[in-house]
């Protein structure tokens, strides 16, 4: 079977946090596609660009990327300011949304995207757990229904494209079809992930898909061990590293993912299944209350340099 062309001439990335920046990086460097990077926070946009420069410099120093390719990748990224908003993404062929793991925020963004972008543009979300089907339903234009041809067409271009952290390093993308996603959207989204240098697995649209339905209960159990005083944070992580050959322990991994993101995913698993085995630990909730969000905020289960 001939490979499907993704046909993406420009990609929009929404969210310049750890995931959005990584997606912009592989899009510009590996897929060689011009990127419009948007965030509602100018601080995050600045931080993201500075981080991309650092990553490129590192890859050049290690001999993984030539200085010409690094310069080309950098030149392919253009910022769309908070002031320009989503209107600045009007002409892209695909958007990959990577904002905070909150359904209401994502629904509002997809509603606006469907009104502002061409009906042919693919609308992908990097959500870790939220129903892609629900996000797709948010794109049905005002006055249309899910069954009308315009409503169905709009929802059919929404897809889950779940990259992993850190994006430049992790080889996987989990592809998730909403109930409404068309074959063409799925094929082109898969082709795009491959162009970014990734391998692709497919999962059903269930809370947490495969990856987080397995990972989050594991992380939550580790936090509950700490909460109950079963062992110290160091010994919990060391047990998994040295006993099971994991590259890092679950508490450090939670810090790297972001504790707010872990909590949101666990809440989606808990409410989405009604199964008590997914109930987030109180300690995790309190740490997020305290704004101890892990590596990105400088403090989580461990302390990090700002
Ligand atoms: N962290 C991980 O390991 C990981 C892995 C896979 C997928 N994800 C998913 O990727 C998404 C982003 O996660 P992250 O870790 O990059 O989070 P993050 O907190 O690092 O970044 C989120 C960014 O979204 C921006 N943002 C929030 N609301 C916005 C809006 N309305 N418009 C524009 N920008 C907005 C914030 O300013 C911030 O820069 C989440 O859905 C998360 O579940 C995360």
Short mmCIF file of C-alpha atoms and ligand atoms in Angstrom, two decimals:
data_model
loop_
_atom_site.label_atom_id
_atom_site.label_comp_id
_atom_site.label_asym_id
_atom_site.label_seq_id
_atom_site.Cartn_x
_atom_site.Cartn_y
_atom_site.Cartn_z
CA UNK A 1 0.00 0.00 0.00
CA UNK A 2 1.36 3.45 -0.93
CA UNK A 3 2.18 5.74 1.98
CA UNK A 4 -0.43 8.43 2.64
CA UNK A 5 0.88 12.00 2.24
CA UNK A 6 0.08 14.14 5.25
CA UNK A 7 -0.28 17.21 3.04
CA UNK A 8 0.50 19.60 5.90
CA UNK A 9 2.17 22.76 4.57
CA UNK A 10 1.95 24.69 7.86
CA UNK A 11 1.14 23.40 11.32
CA UNK A 12 -0.19 25.41 14.25
CA UNK A 13 0.82 24.38 17.77
CA UNK A 14 -1.25 25.73 20.66
CA UNK A 15 0.49 25.76 24.04
CA UNK A 16 4.16 26.53 24.47
CA UNK A 17 4.60 24.40 27.61
CA UNK A 18 6.76 21.30 27.78
CA UNK A 19 4.63 19.33 25.27
CA UNK A 20 3.75 22.09 22.79
CA UNK A 21 7.35 23.18 22.56
CA UNK A 22 8.49 19.60 21.94
CA UNK A 23 5.86 19.15 19.22
CA UNK A 24 6.96 22.41 17.59
CA UNK A 25 10.56 21.18 17.77
CA UNK A 26 9.99 17.83 16.01
CA UNK A 27 7.65 19.47 13.48
CA UNK A 28 10.28 22.05 12.50
CA UNK A 29 13.34 19.80 12.70
CA UNK A 30 12.10 16.34 11.69
CA UNK A 31 8.95 16.93 9.59
CA UNK A 32 10.50 20.19 8.26
CA UNK A 33 7.13 21.93 8.33
CA UNK A 34 6.72 25.64 9.17
CA UNK A 35 5.23 26.03 12.64
CA UNK A 36 3.03 28.77 14.08
CA UNK A 37 3.45 28.52 17.86
CA UNK A 38 0.75 30.10 20.02
CA UNK A 39 0.25 30.44 23.76
CA UNK A 40 -1.98 32.74 25.80
CA UNK A 41 1.06 33.60 27.91
CA UNK A 42 3.86 35.73 26.45
CA UNK A 43 6.14 34.49 29.25
CA UNK A 44 5.56 30.88 28.17
CA UNK A 45 6.21 31.77 24.52
CA UNK A 46 9.53 33.39 25.43
CA UNK A 47 10.44 30.48 27.67
CA UNK A 48 9.53 28.01 24.92
CA UNK A 49 11.67 29.69 22.26
CA UNK A 50 14.63 29.96 24.63
CA UNK A 51 14.26 26.25 25.44
CA UNK A 52 14.14 25.37 21.75
CA UNK A 53 17.38 27.29 21.15
CA UNK A 54 18.98 25.37 24.01
CA UNK A 55 17.79 22.01 22.66
CA UNK A 56 19.07 22.80 19.16
CA UNK A 57 22.43 23.96 20.52
CA UNK A 58 22.74 20.75 22.51
CA UNK A 59 21.89 18.58 19.50
CA UNK A 60 24.41 20.44 17.34
CA UNK A 61 27.10 20.08 20.03
CA UNK A 62 26.41 16.33 20.22
CA UNK A 63 26.67 16.06 16.42
CA UNK A 64 23.04 14.84 16.14
CA UNK A 65 21.99 17.85 14.04
CA UNK A 66 24.02 19.99 11.63
CA UNK A 67 24.18 23.72 12.34
CA UNK A 68 22.40 24.39 9.00
CA UNK A 69 19.52 22.10 9.93
CA UNK A 70 19.32 23.72 13.36
CA UNK A 71 19.17 27.18 11.83
CA UNK A 72 16.51 26.07 9.29
CA UNK A 73 14.44 24.53 12.11
CA UNK A 74 14.66 27.72 14.15
CA UNK A 75 13.65 29.82 11.14
CA UNK A 76 10.60 27.61 10.57
CA UNK A 77 9.06 28.60 13.92
CA UNK A 78 6.99 31.79 14.09
CA UNK A 79 5.24 32.99 17.21
CA UNK A 80 1.55 33.86 17.24
CA UNK A 81 1.10 36.23 20.17
CA UNK A 82 -1.62 36.16 22.80
CA UNK A 83 -2.94 39.35 21.23
CA UNK A 84 -3.29 37.75 17.78
CA UNK A 85 -5.00 34.78 19.41
CA UNK A 86 -6.30 31.80 17.45
CA UNK A 87 -7.06 34.07 14.46
CA UNK A 88 -3.32 33.99 13.83
CA UNK A 89 -3.63 30.28 12.98
CA UNK A 90 -6.31 30.88 10.32
CA UNK A 91 -4.30 29.49 7.38
CA UNK A 92 -2.72 26.34 8.83
CA UNK A 93 -3.51 22.85 7.48
CA UNK A 94 -3.35 21.23 10.90
CA UNK A 95 -3.42 22.36 14.51
CA UNK A 96 -1.98 20.35 17.37
CA UNK A 97 -3.40 21.57 20.67
CA UNK A 98 -1.22 21.07 23.77
CA UNK A 99 -2.73 23.34 26.44
CA UNK A 100 -3.49 22.39 30.05
CA UNK A 101 -5.42 19.15 30.65
CA UNK A 102 -8.82 20.80 31.23
CA UNK A 103 -11.89 19.81 29.21
CA UNK A 104 -13.53 23.27 29.31
CA UNK A 105 -10.35 24.97 28.05
CA UNK A 106 -9.94 22.48 25.22
CA UNK A 107 -13.63 22.64 24.23
CA UNK A 108 -13.49 26.45 24.01
CA UNK A 109 -10.36 26.28 21.84
CA UNK A 110 -11.79 23.67 19.45
CA UNK A 111 -15.06 25.59 19.12
CA UNK A 112 -13.13 28.70 18.15
CA UNK A 113 -10.81 26.77 15.81
CA UNK A 114 -13.73 25.26 13.92
CA UNK A 115 -15.15 28.74 13.34
CA UNK A 116 -11.85 30.32 12.28
CA UNK A 117 -9.95 27.64 10.33
CA UNK A 118 -10.69 26.13 6.92
CA UNK A 119 -13.14 23.18 7.15
CA UNK A 120 -10.37 21.02 5.63
CA UNK A 121 -7.85 21.69 8.45
CA UNK A 122 -7.12 18.76 10.77
CA UNK A 123 -7.71 19.56 14.46
CA UNK A 124 -5.54 17.33 16.66
CA UNK A 125 -5.35 17.28 20.44
CA UNK A 126 -2.44 16.06 22.54
CA UNK A 127 -4.73 15.34 25.50
CA UNK A 128 -3.54 12.58 27.85
CA UNK A 129 -6.96 11.33 28.84
CA UNK A 130 -9.93 13.50 27.84
CA UNK A 131 -12.57 12.13 25.46
CA UNK A 132 -11.58 13.01 21.88
CA UNK A 133 -15.24 12.40 20.98
CA UNK A 134 -16.35 15.17 23.39
CA UNK A 135 -13.72 17.57 22.01
CA UNK A 136 -14.86 16.72 18.43
CA UNK A 137 -18.48 17.47 19.35
CA UNK A 138 -17.40 20.96 20.47
CA UNK A 139 -16.50 21.76 16.82
CA UNK A 140 -20.07 21.42 15.52
CA UNK A 141 -20.88 24.91 14.23
CA UNK A 142 -23.62 27.04 15.82
CA UNK A 143 -27.01 26.14 14.33
CA UNK A 144 -25.81 22.74 13.02
CA UNK A 145 -26.36 19.29 14.53
CA UNK A 146 -24.10 16.26 14.88
CA UNK A 147 -26.13 14.59 12.10
CA UNK A 148 -26.07 17.51 9.64
CA UNK A 149 -23.46 17.24 6.90
CA UNK A 150 -21.63 20.39 8.07
CA UNK A 151 -21.70 19.24 11.71
CA UNK A 152 -20.49 15.74 10.88
CA UNK A 153 -17.76 17.04 8.58
CA UNK A 154 -16.44 19.42 11.22
CA UNK A 155 -16.25 16.72 13.91
CA UNK A 156 -14.69 14.22 11.47
CA UNK A 157 -11.39 16.19 11.31
CA UNK A 158 -10.73 15.95 15.06
CA UNK A 159 -8.21 13.33 16.21
CA UNK A 160 -6.07 12.45 19.23
CA UNK A 161 -2.34 12.69 18.56
CA UNK A 162 -0.73 11.83 21.86
CA UNK A 163 2.99 12.63 21.95
CA UNK A 164 5.14 11.66 24.96
CA UNK A 165 7.46 13.67 27.18
CA UNK A 166 10.14 14.73 26.29
CA UNK A 167 8.85 14.82 22.72
CA UNK A 168 12.23 15.06 20.95
CA UNK A 169 13.36 11.86 22.71
CA UNK A 170 10.31 9.62 23.12
CA UNK A 171 9.66 7.51 20.05
CA UNK A 172 5.91 6.95 20.40
CA UNK A 173 2.74 8.71 19.32
CA UNK A 174 -0.59 7.19 20.38
CA UNK A 175 -3.23 7.83 17.71
CA UNK A 176 -6.82 7.96 18.97
CA UNK A 177 -9.94 8.08 16.86
CA UNK A 178 -13.04 9.86 18.14
CA UNK A 179 -16.34 8.20 17.20
CA UNK A 180 -16.64 10.88 14.51
CA UNK A 181 -13.04 10.87 13.11
CA UNK A 182 -12.80 10.18 9.35
CA UNK A 183 -10.41 7.65 7.81
CA UNK A 184 -8.68 10.46 5.91
CA UNK A 185 -8.05 12.44 9.13
CA UNK A 186 -6.62 9.36 10.84
CA UNK A 187 -4.37 8.44 7.91
CA UNK A 188 -3.00 11.95 7.51
CA UNK A 189 -2.46 12.42 11.26
CA UNK A 190 -0.58 9.11 11.35
CA UNK A 191 1.54 10.18 8.35
CA UNK A 192 2.36 13.44 10.14
CA UNK A 193 3.50 11.63 13.29
CA UNK A 194 5.71 9.38 11.15
CA UNK A 195 7.16 12.46 9.42
CA UNK A 196 8.03 13.75 12.93
CA UNK A 197 10.13 10.58 13.34
CA UNK A 198 7.67 8.70 15.55
CA UNK A 199 6.26 5.19 15.69
CA UNK A 200 2.51 5.05 16.02
CA UNK A 201 0.14 2.85 18.03
CA UNK A 202 -3.64 3.17 17.90
CA UNK A 203 -5.97 3.14 20.89
CA UNK A 204 -9.69 3.43 21.43
CA UNK A 205 -11.17 6.61 22.85
CA UNK A 206 -11.47 5.42 26.47
CA UNK A 207 -10.33 7.51 29.48
CA UNK A 208 -6.51 7.57 29.48
CA UNK A 209 -6.35 5.48 26.26
CA UNK A 210 -3.76 2.68 26.74
CA UNK A 211 -0.83 4.74 28.01
CA UNK A 212 -2.37 6.61 30.92
CA UNK A 213 -4.95 3.99 31.86
CA UNK A 214 -1.88 1.87 32.73
CA UNK A 215 0.62 4.50 33.91
CA UNK A 216 -1.52 6.69 36.17
CA UNK A 217 -2.78 3.99 38.59
CA UNK A 218 0.88 2.96 38.96
CA UNK A 219 1.99 6.52 39.75
CA UNK A 220 -0.98 6.96 42.10
CA UNK A 221 -0.08 3.77 44.02
CA UNK A 222 3.46 5.09 44.44
CA UNK A 223 2.11 8.38 45.85
CA UNK A 224 -0.18 6.44 48.20
CA UNK A 225 2.84 4.43 49.42
CA UNK A 226 4.57 7.70 50.27
CA UNK A 227 1.38 9.08 51.87
CA UNK A 228 1.05 5.99 54.09
CA UNK A 229 4.72 6.13 55.07
CA UNK A 230 5.49 2.72 53.56
CA UNK A 231 8.87 4.01 52.36
CA UNK A 232 10.75 7.23 51.63
CA UNK A 233 10.45 8.90 48.21
CA UNK A 234 14.03 7.84 47.45
CA UNK A 235 13.37 4.20 48.33
CA UNK A 236 10.11 4.07 46.36
CA UNK A 237 11.87 5.37 43.25
CA UNK A 238 14.97 3.22 43.85
CA UNK A 239 12.79 0.09 44.13
CA UNK A 240 11.42 0.60 40.62
CA UNK A 241 14.74 1.75 39.14
CA UNK A 242 16.98 -0.97 40.50
CA UNK A 243 14.40 -3.69 41.08
CA UNK A 244 12.41 -3.39 37.86
CA UNK A 245 14.93 -1.60 35.64
CA UNK A 246 12.72 1.45 35.07
CA UNK A 247 14.78 4.42 33.82
CA UNK A 248 13.29 6.60 36.58
CA UNK A 249 11.08 6.03 39.60
CA UNK A 250 7.32 6.82 39.57
CA UNK A 251 7.60 9.88 41.84
CA UNK A 252 10.30 11.45 39.71
CA UNK A 253 8.29 10.58 36.60
CA UNK A 254 5.21 12.29 38.10
CA UNK A 255 7.34 15.40 38.72
CA UNK A 256 8.50 15.33 35.09
CA UNK A 257 4.95 14.93 33.73
CA UNK A 258 3.62 17.73 35.98
CA UNK A 259 1.57 17.03 39.10
CA UNK A 260 -1.36 19.16 37.84
CA UNK A 261 -1.42 17.07 34.67
CA UNK A 262 -1.23 13.81 36.67
CA UNK A 263 -4.13 14.95 38.87
CA UNK A 264 -6.27 16.02 35.90
CA UNK A 265 -5.67 12.67 34.17
CA UNK A 266 -6.53 10.75 37.34
CA UNK A 267 -9.72 12.78 37.79
CA UNK A 268 -10.71 11.97 34.19
CA UNK A 269 -10.03 8.26 34.79
CA UNK A 270 -12.00 8.33 38.06
CA UNK A 271 -15.04 10.24 36.79
CA UNK A 272 -14.92 8.65 33.32
CA UNK A 273 -15.06 5.07 34.62
CA UNK A 274 -16.69 5.52 38.05
CA UNK A 275 -14.14 2.97 39.29
CA UNK A 276 -12.76 3.67 42.79
CA UNK A 277 -9.40 2.18 41.84
CA UNK A 278 -8.64 5.44 40.01
CA UNK A 279 -9.34 7.78 42.97
CA UNK A 280 -6.46 10.30 43.13
CA UNK A 281 -4.49 10.32 46.37
CA UNK A 282 -5.15 13.19 48.79
CA UNK A 283 -1.42 13.94 48.89
CA UNK A 284 -1.39 14.57 45.13
CA UNK A 285 -4.42 16.86 45.45
CA UNK A 286 -2.77 18.83 48.28
CA UNK A 287 0.50 19.20 46.38
CA UNK A 288 -1.37 20.67 43.42
CA UNK A 289 -3.31 22.94 45.85
CA UNK A 290 0.09 24.17 47.06
CA UNK A 291 1.13 24.75 43.42
CA UNK A 292 3.90 22.22 43.78
CA UNK A 293 3.60 21.06 40.18
CA UNK A 294 6.87 19.16 39.79
CA UNK A 295 9.88 20.01 37.66
CA UNK A 296 8.17 22.82 35.71
CA UNK A 297 7.45 24.79 38.91
CA UNK A 298 10.73 23.96 40.67
CA UNK A 299 9.10 21.84 43.40
CA UNK A 300 7.28 18.53 43.47
CA UNK A 301 8.29 15.29 45.18
CA UNK A 302 11.84 16.60 44.65
CA UNK A 303 13.28 20.13 44.36
CA UNK A 304 14.58 21.45 41.02
CA UNK A 305 16.56 24.48 39.90
CA UNK A 306 14.30 27.28 38.63
N1 LIG B 1 3.45 16.49 30.56
C1 LIG B 1 3.40 15.33 29.97
O1 LIG B 1 4.19 14.41 30.27
C2 LIG B 1 2.38 15.08 28.89
C3 LIG B 1 2.54 13.96 28.05
C4 LIG B 1 1.61 13.77 27.02
C5 LIG B 1 0.54 14.66 26.87
N2 LIG B 1 0.41 15.71 27.72
C6 LIG B 1 -0.72 16.62 27.51
O2 LIG B 1 -0.27 17.77 26.80
C7 LIG B 1 -1.02 18.93 27.21
C8 LIG B 1 -0.06 20.01 27.70
O3 LIG B 1 0.71 19.50 28.77
P1 LIG B 1 2.08 20.20 29.22
O4 LIG B 1 2.78 19.23 30.11
O5 LIG B 1 2.78 20.78 28.04
O6 LIG B 1 1.49 21.41 30.12
P2 LIG B 1 2.21 22.77 30.53
O7 LIG B 1 1.58 23.19 31.80
O8 LIG B 1 3.70 22.63 30.47
O9 LIG B 1 1.80 23.79 29.34
C9 LIG B 1 0.49 24.14 29.06
C10 LIG B 1 0.53 25.46 28.27
O10 LIG B 1 -0.78 25.76 27.80
C11 LIG B 1 -0.93 27.16 27.86
N3 LIG B 1 -2.37 27.46 27.84
C12 LIG B 1 -3.30 27.16 28.79
N4 LIG B 1 -4.51 27.56 28.38
C13 LIG B 1 -4.36 28.12 27.15
C14 LIG B 1 -5.25 28.72 26.22
N5 LIG B 1 -6.55 28.82 26.47
N6 LIG B 1 -4.74 29.18 25.04
C15 LIG B 1 -3.42 29.09 24.77
N7 LIG B 1 -2.52 28.53 25.63
C16 LIG B 1 -2.99 28.06 26.80
C17 LIG B 1 -0.22 27.58 29.14
O11 LIG B 1 0.12 28.95 29.14
C18 LIG B 1 1.01 26.66 29.09
O12 LIG B 1 2.09 27.27 28.42
C19 LIG B 1 -2.02 18.44 28.26
O13 LIG B 1 -3.24 18.12 27.63
C20 LIG B 1 -1.34 17.17 28.79
O14 LIG B 1 -2.26 16.26 29.34
C21 LIG B 1 1.31 15.94 28.71
#
